[in-house]
């Protein structure tokens, strides 16, 4: 483990943020079969004739830590990047698209015009704790999310499941909750009965939020399940040193024969983009996210390095707390939209790997409203609107800025500085505020901000995931950190959610976006093309549009 030793050595001299020596900050799960196990001797060759590395430990460096390892109770991508390796869903998306295929369910039927879905579960699958995966486990997990009174809902401990609420129309007892009942037919057959059709139901079932946890783990760990994840996935949880690293190991009993190929995966936190790139070049890590787009042309010609380019499937935005003055005035929000020079922002930060955004949903999605005229960069119009709203002398506000790079925002600090200068041009003083990532997410969800920077990446290929989670009143608290609520928008999104005819859904989403554009609860900034970099020894790594790649088929070659 020479690379890991080298990396820890660098950590100890302060290049990376770390909690290695803080025993109170480390979470460890007991392992039955690999802590004392020597690294397997891989003397095989891949299909290209490359000799497999004897050390099949992949180190993935990222800018921030996970918030929780209970996937359904959080919305941040850094959490799901890890939980995707540990947990599995009933259906799985293709490795490079949102086309659905078998997962923990081998097959399924839809009946009664989309009101009944029966899933035929894979037999012989076990959770990491050795207990059997079956229909009872599926039922328990869905009821846990849906029922605030369920013993494993953990509401009193602060767990919330906002994505479940937005994707399935609320929770048990809510009028719009679309799941009427869940019936266990036998150990490997389960039926979902809906009150009314749900156009995104099957896409929802592939979302990482709705993976299956071991019932025995809930019983053993209770609300500490967020630190003790137990799924059926290709990798098992070993330990978590907060703000440092999460260690996973190969699931030797995985149901896919011959997989995973890696023995161990380490998710290492390296906050600074440049430090991550230095670690990659020196061989201390294998893959890094948050690559500065300016570095792409250089790295594409650099020996030993490969660049991975993902799909444009996100939105980076600036959100207003619409209940706080002066941002409770749509004219003020529109003025700030006119103040942002998105083209300069893209030139400065993205090296052309982004396009200006005018909607919260990316182009190409069902119902994307291309007829909307974007707020052009027009400082004079911004000043006029501010004067009309009574703020001709300007005002001061806090601009909350993400502390970590994300696919939609590779350099948040620099982005904040560009926008700060734009606001200054129209007489506004934006004070840049930042804090630790988990705290940032928690406090914006609680509404402590004035204006905040964030973004959203699609995880199921459906527009409802963007619009309902970011702009529906039911997503407060949750993904709707703007605290925006418009009854007409909520009605349109609810109606679209329950349609199965795509043209009807598209019309409803387009109408909702028109209203949102006028209300201007956010400034849609960019839709970016995420880029990552890795060692050329990394094989079969395919970036997924969700930005959460399962590493089942990845391996290291010499």
Coordinates of C-alpha atoms in Angstrom, one line a residue:
X1 CA 0.0 0.0 0.0
X2 CA 2.8 2.4 -0.9
X3 CA 0.5 5.0 -2.5
X4 CA -1.7 5.1 0.6
X5 CA 1.3 5.5 2.9
X6 CA 2.6 8.3 0.7
X7 CA -0.7 10.0 0.7
X8 CA -1.1 9.8 4.5
X9 CA 2.4 11.2 4.8
X10 CA 1.4 14.2 2.7
X11 CA -1.7 14.6 4.9
X12 CA 0.4 14.7 8.0
X13 CA 2.3 17.8 6.8
X14 CA -0.8 19.7 6.2
X15 CA -1.4 19.6 2.4
X16 CA -4.9 18.0 2.9
X17 CA -7.6 18.5 5.5
X18 CA -7.6 15.4 7.6
X19 CA -9.0 13.8 10.7
X20 CA -6.7 10.8 10.7
X21 CA -5.5 11.2 14.3
X22 CA -8.8 12.1 15.8
X23 CA -10.2 8.9 17.2
X24 CA -13.5 10.6 18.0
X25 CA -13.8 11.5 14.3
X26 CA -13.5 8.0 12.9
X27 CA -16.3 5.5 12.3
X28 CA -15.3 1.9 11.7
X29 CA -17.5 -1.1 10.9
X30 CA -16.2 -4.6 11.9
X31 CA -15.2 -6.8 9.0
X32 CA -15.4 -10.5 9.0
X33 CA -13.2 -11.4 6.2
X34 CA -10.7 -8.8 5.0
X35 CA -9.0 -6.6 7.6
X36 CA -6.4 -9.3 8.2
X37 CA -6.4 -10.4 4.6
X38 CA -3.4 -9.8 2.4
X39 CA -3.9 -8.1 -1.0
X40 CA -4.8 -10.7 -3.6
X41 CA -2.1 -11.5 -6.1
X42 CA -3.5 -10.5 -9.5
X43 CA -1.4 -12.0 -12.2
X44 CA -4.1 -11.8 -14.9
X45 CA -4.2 -9.8 -18.0
X46 CA -7.1 -7.7 -19.4
X47 CA -8.6 -7.9 -22.9
X48 CA -6.0 -5.4 -24.1
X49 CA -3.1 -7.4 -22.9
X50 CA -2.4 -5.1 -19.9
X51 CA -1.2 -6.9 -16.8
X52 CA -3.4 -6.3 -13.8
X53 CA -1.9 -4.5 -10.9
X54 CA -1.1 -6.5 -7.8
X55 CA -2.5 -3.7 -5.8
X56 CA -6.2 -3.3 -6.6
X57 CA -6.8 -0.4 -4.3
X58 CA -8.3 2.6 -6.0
X59 CA -8.0 6.0 -4.4
X60 CA -10.6 8.5 -5.5
X61 CA -9.9 12.1 -4.4
X62 CA -12.7 14.7 -4.1
X63 CA -13.1 18.2 -2.7
X64 CA -15.5 17.5 0.2
X65 CA -16.6 14.8 2.5
X66 CA -19.9 12.9 2.5
X67 CA -22.6 14.4 4.8
X68 CA -24.2 11.0 5.6
X69 CA -24.1 7.4 4.5
X70 CA -27.8 7.1 4.8
X71 CA -28.5 7.9 1.2
X72 CA -32.3 8.7 1.5
X73 CA -31.9 11.4 4.1
X74 CA -29.4 13.7 2.3
X75 CA -29.2 15.3 -1.2
X76 CA -25.5 16.0 -1.6
X77 CA -23.6 14.3 -4.4
X78 CA -20.6 13.5 -2.2
X79 CA -22.7 11.2 -0.1
X80 CA -24.3 9.4 -3.0
X81 CA -20.9 9.0 -4.7
X82 CA -20.0 6.6 -1.8
X83 CA -23.4 5.0 -1.0
X84 CA -23.8 4.0 -4.7
X85 CA -20.9 1.6 -4.1
X86 CA -22.5 0.1 -1.0
X87 CA -26.2 -0.1 -1.8
X88 CA -28.3 -1.2 -4.8
X89 CA -31.8 -0.4 -6.1
X90 CA -34.5 -2.6 -7.7
X91 CA -33.6 -1.4 -11.1
X92 CA -30.3 0.0 -12.4
X93 CA -29.4 2.6 -15.0
X94 CA -27.1 1.7 -17.9
X95 CA -23.5 2.7 -17.1
X96 CA -23.6 5.7 -19.4
X97 CA -27.3 6.7 -19.5
X98 CA -30.6 6.7 -17.7
X99 CA -32.0 3.7 -19.7
X100 CA -33.2 1.2 -17.1
X101 CA -32.4 -2.5 -16.7
X102 CA -32.4 -5.2 -14.0
X103 CA -30.9 -4.5 -10.6
X104 CA -32.0 -6.3 -7.5
X105 CA -35.2 -7.0 -9.4
X106 CA -34.6 -9.3 -12.4
X107 CA -37.9 -8.3 -14.1
X108 CA -41.1 -6.4 -13.6
X109 CA -44.7 -6.0 -14.8
X110 CA -46.9 -2.9 -15.1
X111 CA -50.6 -3.4 -15.0
X112 CA -53.9 -1.5 -14.6
X113 CA -52.7 1.4 -16.8
X114 CA -49.7 2.2 -14.6
X115 CA -51.4 1.7 -11.2
X116 CA -49.7 -1.7 -10.3
X117 CA -46.1 -2.6 -10.6
X118 CA -44.9 -6.1 -9.7
X119 CA -41.1 -6.7 -9.2
X120 CA -39.6 -10.1 -9.4
X121 CA -36.5 -10.1 -7.1
X122 CA -33.2 -11.6 -7.6
X123 CA -32.7 -14.8 -5.5
X124 CA -29.6 -15.7 -3.6
X125 CA -28.5 -12.1 -2.8
X126 CA -27.3 -11.3 0.7
X127 CA -26.6 -8.1 2.5
X128 CA -23.1 -7.4 3.8
X129 CA -24.1 -8.7 7.2
X130 CA -25.0 -12.1 5.8
X131 CA -28.8 -11.7 6.0
X132 CA -31.0 -12.5 3.0
X133 CA -32.3 -9.9 0.6
X134 CA -36.0 -10.4 0.0
X135 CA -39.4 -8.7 -0.5
X136 CA -39.8 -8.0 3.2
X137 CA -36.6 -5.9 3.1
X138 CA -37.9 -3.9 0.2
X139 CA -41.2 -3.2 1.9
X140 CA -39.5 -2.2 5.1
X141 CA -37.3 0.3 3.4
X142 CA -40.1 2.0 1.5
X143 CA -42.3 2.1 4.5
X144 CA -39.4 3.5 6.6
X145 CA -39.1 6.5 4.2
X146 CA -42.9 7.0 3.8
X147 CA -44.1 6.8 7.3
X148 CA -43.0 9.4 9.8
X149 CA -44.2 7.1 12.6
X150 CA -42.1 4.2 11.5
X151 CA -39.6 3.0 14.0
X152 CA -36.8 3.4 11.5
X153 CA -37.8 6.8 10.2
X154 CA -35.7 8.5 12.9
X155 CA -37.5 11.8 12.6
X156 CA -36.7 12.7 16.2
X157 CA -33.0 12.3 15.4
X158 CA -33.4 14.9 12.5
X159 CA -33.7 12.5 9.6
X160 CA -35.7 13.9 6.7
X161 CA -36.5 12.3 3.3
X162 CA -37.4 15.3 1.1
X163 CA -36.6 13.5 -2.1
X164 CA -38.9 10.7 -1.3
X165 CA -41.7 13.3 -0.6
X166 CA -41.1 15.1 -3.8
X167 CA -40.8 12.0 -6.0
X168 CA -43.8 10.2 -4.6
X169 CA -46.1 13.1 -3.8
X170 CA -45.6 13.3 -0.1
X171 CA -45.7 10.8 2.8
X172 CA -48.1 8.3 4.3
X173 CA -51.3 10.0 5.2
X174 CA -50.8 12.9 2.7
X175 CA -53.5 13.3 0.2
X176 CA -51.1 13.3 -2.8
X177 CA -48.9 10.4 -1.6
X178 CA -49.1 8.2 -4.7
X179 CA -48.1 4.8 -3.2
X180 CA -51.3 3.3 -1.8
X181 CA -50.0 0.0 -0.7
X182 CA -47.0 -2.4 -0.9
X183 CA -47.8 -6.1 -1.0
X184 CA -45.4 -8.9 -0.4
X185 CA -46.6 -11.7 -2.7
X186 CA -43.8 -14.1 -1.7
X187 CA -40.1 -13.8 -0.7
X188 CA -39.1 -12.7 -4.2
X189 CA -42.1 -11.0 -5.5
X190 CA -43.4 -7.5 -4.4
X191 CA -46.2 -5.3 -5.7
X192 CA -46.6 -1.5 -5.6
X193 CA -50.1 -0.3 -5.9
X194 CA -50.5 3.4 -6.8
X195 CA -53.5 5.7 -6.2
X196 CA -53.0 7.3 -9.7
X197 CA -50.4 6.9 -12.4
X198 CA -46.9 8.4 -11.8
X199 CA -45.0 9.2 -15.0
X200 CA -41.6 9.0 -13.4
X201 CA -42.2 5.9 -11.3
X202 CA -39.8 3.5 -13.0
X203 CA -37.1 6.2 -13.3
X204 CA -37.6 6.9 -9.6
X205 CA -37.0 3.2 -8.7
X206 CA -33.5 3.5 -10.1
X207 CA -32.5 6.5 -8.1
X208 CA -29.7 6.0 -5.5
X209 CA -32.0 7.5 -2.9
X210 CA -34.2 4.4 -3.0
X211 CA -31.7 1.7 -2.5
X212 CA -32.2 -1.1 0.0
X213 CA -30.6 -1.3 3.5
X214 CA -30.5 -4.5 5.6
X215 CA -33.4 -4.7 8.0
X216 CA -31.0 -6.3 10.6
X217 CA -28.8 -3.2 10.3
X218 CA -31.6 -0.9 11.3
X219 CA -32.2 -3.1 14.3
X220 CA -28.6 -3.2 15.3
X221 CA -27.5 0.4 14.6
X222 CA -30.8 2.4 14.9
X223 CA -30.2 6.1 14.0
X224 CA -26.5 5.5 13.7
X225 CA -27.3 3.7 10.4
X226 CA -25.8 6.8 8.7
X227 CA -22.4 5.8 10.0
X228 CA -22.9 2.0 9.6
X229 CA -24.2 1.4 6.0
X230 CA -25.1 -2.2 5.2
X231 CA -26.3 -2.9 1.6
X232 CA -26.0 -5.6 -1.1
X233 CA -23.6 -3.6 -3.3
X234 CA -20.1 -4.5 -4.7
X235 CA -18.3 -2.9 -1.8
X236 CA -18.6 -3.1 2.0
X237 CA -18.1 -0.3 4.4
X238 CA -14.9 -0.4 6.5
X239 CA -14.3 3.0 8.1
X240 CA -14.9 6.7 7.9
X241 CA -12.4 9.4 9.2
X242 CA -14.4 12.6 9.0
X243 CA -13.1 15.1 6.5
X244 CA -10.4 12.7 5.5
X245 CA -11.3 9.4 3.9
X246 CA -13.9 6.6 3.6
X247 CA -12.6 3.1 3.1
X248 CA -14.6 0.4 1.4
X249 CA -13.6 -3.2 0.7
X250 CA -14.6 -5.8 -1.9
X251 CA -17.8 -7.7 -1.2
X252 CA -16.5 -11.3 -1.6
X253 CA -20.1 -12.6 -1.6
X254 CA -21.3 -10.2 -4.3
X255 CA -24.0 -11.7 -6.5
X256 CA -22.3 -10.8 -9.8
X257 CA -19.7 -13.5 -10.4
X258 CA -16.2 -12.2 -10.8
X259 CA -17.0 -8.7 -9.5
X260 CA -16.0 -6.3 -8.2
X261 CA -12.4 -6.4 -9.6
X262 CA -11.1 -3.9 -7.1
X263 CA -10.1 -5.1 -3.6
X264 CA -10.5 -1.7 -1.9
X265 CA -11.8 1.8 -2.7
X266 CA -10.7 4.8 -0.7
X267 CA -12.6 8.1 -1.1
X268 CA -10.0 10.7 0.0
X269 CA -10.8 14.4 0.8
X270 CA -8.4 16.9 -0.7
X271 CA -10.2 20.3 -0.7
X272 CA -7.9 22.2 -3.1
X273 CA -8.3 21.4 -6.8
X274 CA -4.6 22.1 -7.5
X275 CA -3.5 19.8 -4.6
X276 CA -5.7 17.0 -6.0
X277 CA -4.0 17.4 -9.4
X278 CA -0.6 17.3 -7.8
X279 CA -1.5 14.1 -6.0
X280 CA -2.7 12.5 -9.2
X281 CA 0.5 13.5 -11.1
X282 CA 2.7 12.0 -8.3
X283 CA 0.8 8.8 -8.3
X284 CA -0.7 9.2 -4.8
X285 CA -4.3 8.9 -6.1
X286 CA -5.9 7.3 -9.1
X287 CA -8.9 9.5 -9.9
X288 CA -9.8 13.1 -9.0
X289 CA -13.0 15.1 -9.5
X290 CA -13.2 18.9 -9.6
X291 CA -10.7 19.2 -12.4
X292 CA -10.3 22.8 -13.4
X293 CA -11.4 23.1 -17.0
X294 CA -8.3 25.1 -17.8
X295 CA -6.2 22.1 -17.0
X296 CA -8.0 19.8 -19.5
X297 CA -6.0 20.8 -22.7
X298 CA -2.7 20.3 -20.8
X299 CA -3.7 16.9 -19.3
X300 CA -5.0 15.5 -22.6
X301 CA -1.5 15.4 -23.9
X302 CA 0.2 14.4 -20.6
X303 CA 1.7 10.9 -20.3
X304 CA 0.2 8.7 -17.7
X305 CA -3.0 10.8 -17.4
X306 CA -6.4 10.4 -18.9
X307 CA -9.4 12.8 -18.8
X308 CA -12.9 11.7 -18.4
X309 CA -15.7 13.9 -19.8
X310 CA -19.2 13.5 -18.5
X311 CA -22.6 14.5 -19.8
X312 CA -24.1 18.0 -19.4
X313 CA -26.8 17.0 -16.9
X314 CA -26.8 19.7 -14.2
X315 CA -27.5 23.3 -13.3
X316 CA -25.3 25.6 -11.3
X317 CA -27.4 28.4 -9.8
X318 CA -27.5 31.3 -7.3
X319 CA -30.6 31.1 -5.2
X320 CA -32.5 33.8 -3.2
X321 CA -34.2 33.3 0.1
X322 CA -37.5 34.7 -1.3
X323 CA -39.0 35.2 2.2
X324 CA -36.3 37.7 3.2
X325 CA -36.2 41.4 2.3
X326 CA -35.3 42.6 -0.2
X327 CA -35.3 39.3 -2.0
X328 CA -39.1 38.9 -1.4
X329 CA -39.5 41.4 -4.2
X330 CA -39.5 39.7 -7.7
X331 CA -38.2 43.0 -9.2
X332 CA -35.1 42.8 -7.0
X333 CA -34.6 39.2 -8.0
X334 CA -35.0 40.0 -11.7
X335 CA -32.5 42.9 -11.3
X336 CA -29.8 40.6 -9.9
X337 CA -30.5 38.2 -12.8
X338 CA -29.7 41.0 -15.3
X339 CA -26.6 41.8 -13.3
X340 CA -24.7 38.5 -13.9
X341 CA -22.4 38.3 -16.9
X342 CA -22.7 34.6 -17.6
X343 CA -20.5 34.6 -20.6
X344 CA -17.6 36.1 -18.7
X345 CA -18.2 33.6 -15.9
X346 CA -18.0 30.7 -18.4
X347 CA -14.9 32.1 -20.0
X348 CA -13.2 32.6 -16.6
X349 CA -14.1 29.3 -15.0
X350 CA -15.2 26.7 -17.5
X351 CA -12.8 27.1 -20.5
X352 CA -15.8 26.6 -22.8
X353 CA -17.1 23.5 -21.0
X354 CA -20.4 25.0 -20.1
X355 CA -23.3 26.9 -21.6
X356 CA -25.4 29.7 -20.1
X357 CA -28.5 28.5 -18.2
X358 CA -32.0 30.1 -18.4
X359 CA -34.0 27.3 -16.8
X360 CA -33.5 25.1 -13.8
X361 CA -33.7 22.0 -16.0
X362 CA -31.0 21.3 -18.5
X363 CA -31.6 21.4 -22.3
X364 CA -32.6 18.1 -23.8
X365 CA -34.9 17.1 -20.9
X366 CA -38.6 16.4 -21.5
X367 CA -40.4 19.7 -21.3
X368 CA -37.4 22.0 -21.5
X369 CA -38.8 25.5 -22.3
X370 CA -36.6 26.8 -25.1
X371 CA -39.0 29.6 -25.8
X372 CA -38.1 31.5 -22.7
X373 CA -36.0 34.6 -23.3
X374 CA -33.0 34.6 -20.9
X375 CA -32.1 37.4 -18.7
X376 CA -29.4 39.1 -20.7
X377 CA -26.4 40.8 -19.1
X378 CA -27.9 44.3 -18.8
X379 CA -26.6 46.4 -15.8
X380 CA -28.7 49.3 -16.9
X381 CA -31.9 47.3 -16.8
X382 CA -30.8 46.0 -13.4
X383 CA -30.4 49.5 -12.1
X384 CA -33.8 50.5 -13.4
X385 CA -35.5 47.6 -11.7
X386 CA -33.7 48.3 -8.4
X387 CA -34.8 51.9 -8.6
X388 CA -38.4 50.9 -9.2
X389 CA -38.2 48.6 -6.2
X390 CA -36.9 51.5 -4.0
X391 CA -33.3 50.4 -3.9
X392 CA -31.7 53.0 -6.1
X393 CA -28.9 53.4 -3.5
X394 CA -28.2 49.7 -3.5
X395 CA -28.0 47.4 -0.5
X396 CA -25.6 44.9 1.2
X397 CA -26.1 41.2 1.5
X398 CA -24.3 38.0 2.2
X399 CA -23.4 35.8 -0.7
X400 CA -23.0 32.2 0.6
X401 CA -20.4 30.3 -1.3
X402 CA -19.8 26.6 -1.5
X403 CA -16.5 25.4 0.1
X404 CA -16.1 22.5 -2.4
X405 CA -15.9 22.1 -6.1
X406 CA -18.8 20.3 -7.8
X407 CA -19.4 19.3 -11.4
X408 CA -21.5 22.4 -12.0
X409 CA -19.1 24.7 -10.1
X410 CA -15.4 23.7 -10.4
X411 CA -14.1 26.8 -8.5
X412 CA -16.8 28.3 -6.3
X413 CA -14.6 30.9 -4.7
X414 CA -13.6 32.4 -8.1
X415 CA -17.2 32.3 -9.3
X416 CA -18.3 34.2 -6.2
X417 CA -15.6 36.8 -6.9
X418 CA -16.8 37.3 -10.5
X419 CA -20.4 37.7 -9.3
X420 CA -19.4 40.0 -6.5
X421 CA -17.8 42.3 -9.1
X422 CA -21.0 42.1 -11.2
X423 CA -23.1 43.1 -8.3
X424 CA -20.8 45.9 -7.4
X425 CA -21.4 47.4 -10.9
X426 CA -25.0 48.0 -9.9
X427 CA -24.3 49.4 -6.5
X428 CA -24.7 46.2 -4.4
X429 CA -22.2 45.0 -1.8
X430 CA -22.0 41.2 -1.7
X431 CA -20.1 39.8 1.2
X432 CA -18.7 36.4 0.4
X433 CA -19.5 33.9 3.2
X434 CA -18.3 30.3 3.3
X435 CA -18.1 27.4 5.8
X436 CA -17.6 23.7 6.0
X437 CA -19.6 21.7 3.5
X438 CA -22.0 19.8 5.8
X439 CA -22.7 22.9 7.8
X440 CA -23.3 24.9 4.6
X441 CA -25.9 22.4 3.4
X442 CA -27.6 22.2 6.8
X443 CA -27.8 26.0 7.3
X444 CA -29.0 26.7 3.8
X445 CA -31.7 24.0 4.2
X446 CA -32.7 25.8 7.4
X447 CA -32.9 29.1 5.6
X448 CA -30.2 31.1 7.4
X449 CA -28.8 32.6 4.2
X450 CA -29.6 35.7 2.0
X451 CA -28.3 34.5 -1.3
X452 CA -26.6 31.1 -1.8
X453 CA -24.6 29.3 -4.5
X454 CA -25.5 25.7 -5.2
X455 CA -26.4 23.3 -8.0
X456 CA -28.2 20.1 -8.9
X457 CA -27.3 17.1 -11.0
X458 CA -29.9 14.8 -12.5
X459 CA -30.0 11.3 -11.1
X460 CA -33.0 9.7 -13.0
X461 CA -33.2 11.5 -16.4
X462 CA -36.6 13.0 -15.5
X463 CA -37.4 16.8 -15.3
X464 CA -39.5 16.3 -12.2
X465 CA -36.3 15.6 -10.2
X466 CA -35.0 19.1 -11.0
X467 CA -38.2 21.1 -10.9
X468 CA -39.9 19.5 -7.9
X469 CA -36.8 19.2 -5.7
X470 CA -35.6 22.7 -6.3
X471 CA -38.8 24.7 -6.7
X472 CA -41.9 22.8 -5.3
X473 CA -43.3 24.0 -2.0
X474 CA -43.2 20.4 -0.7
X475 CA -39.4 20.4 -0.9
X476 CA -39.3 22.9 2.0
X477 CA -37.2 22.0 4.0
X478 CA -35.1 20.0 1.6
X479 CA -33.8 20.8 -1.9
X480 CA -35.9 24.0 -2.2
X481 CA -33.5 26.2 -0.4
X482 CA -35.0 29.3 -2.0
X483 CA -38.1 28.7 0.0
X484 CA -40.0 29.5 -3.1
X485 CA -43.7 28.5 -3.3
X486 CA -46.1 29.3 -6.0
X487 CA -49.4 27.5 -6.0
X488 CA -49.7 27.5 -9.8
X489 CA -46.2 26.0 -10.1
X490 CA -47.0 23.4 -7.5
X491 CA -50.2 22.5 -9.3
X492 CA -48.5 22.2 -12.7
X493 CA -45.7 20.1 -11.3
X494 CA -48.1 17.8 -9.4
X495 CA -50.2 17.3 -12.6
X496 CA -47.1 16.6 -14.7
X497 CA -45.9 14.1 -12.2
X498 CA -49.1 12.1 -12.6
X499 CA -49.2 12.0 -16.3
X500 CA -47.8 9.2 -18.3
X501 CA -48.3 10.8 -21.8
X502 CA -45.0 12.6 -22.6
X503 CA -46.5 15.4 -24.7
X504 CA -48.9 16.3 -21.9
X505 CA -46.1 16.2 -19.3
X506 CA -43.9 18.4 -21.5
X507 CA -46.6 21.1 -21.9
X508 CA -47.1 21.3 -18.2
X509 CA -43.4 21.5 -17.5
X510 CA -43.0 24.3 -20.0
X511 CA -45.8 26.3 -18.5
X512 CA -44.3 25.9 -15.0
X513 CA -40.9 27.1 -16.2
X514 CA -42.5 30.3 -17.7
X515 CA -44.0 31.2 -14.3
X516 CA -40.7 30.4 -12.5
X517 CA -38.8 32.6 -15.0
X518 CA -41.0 35.6 -14.2
X519 CA -40.8 34.9 -10.4
X520 CA -37.0 34.6 -10.6
X521 CA -36.4 32.7 -7.4
X522 CA -32.9 31.8 -8.6
X523 CA -30.3 32.8 -11.1
X524 CA -29.7 29.8 -13.4
X525 CA -26.0 30.2 -14.2
X526 CA -24.6 27.3 -16.2
X527 CA -25.1 23.8 -17.4
X528 CA -21.6 22.4 -17.3
X529 CA -19.7 19.5 -18.8
X530 CA -18.1 17.7 -15.8
X531 CA -14.5 16.7 -16.2
X532 CA -12.4 14.3 -14.1
X533 CA -8.9 13.1 -14.5
X534 CA -7.3 9.8 -13.7
X535 CA -4.2 7.7 -14.0
X536 CA -4.0 5.7 -17.3
X537 CA -3.9 2.6 -15.1
X538 CA -7.6 3.0 -14.4
X539 CA -9.6 0.8 -16.7
X540 CA -13.3 0.6 -17.5
X541 CA -14.2 3.7 -15.6
X542 CA -17.2 5.3 -17.4
X543 CA -18.6 8.7 -16.1
X544 CA -22.3 8.5 -15.5
X545 CA -24.7 11.4 -16.2
X546 CA -25.7 11.3 -12.5
X547 CA -22.0 11.9 -11.6
X548 CA -22.3 8.8 -9.3
X549 CA -20.5 5.9 -11.0
X550 CA -20.7 2.4 -9.6
X551 CA -17.1 1.0 -9.6
X552 CA -18.1 -2.6 -10.0
X553 CA -16.2 -3.2 -13.3
X554 CA -13.3 -0.8 -12.7
X555 CA -9.8 -2.2 -12.2
X556 CA -6.1 -1.1 -12.2
X557 CA -3.6 -2.3 -14.8
X558 CA 0.2 -1.9 -14.6

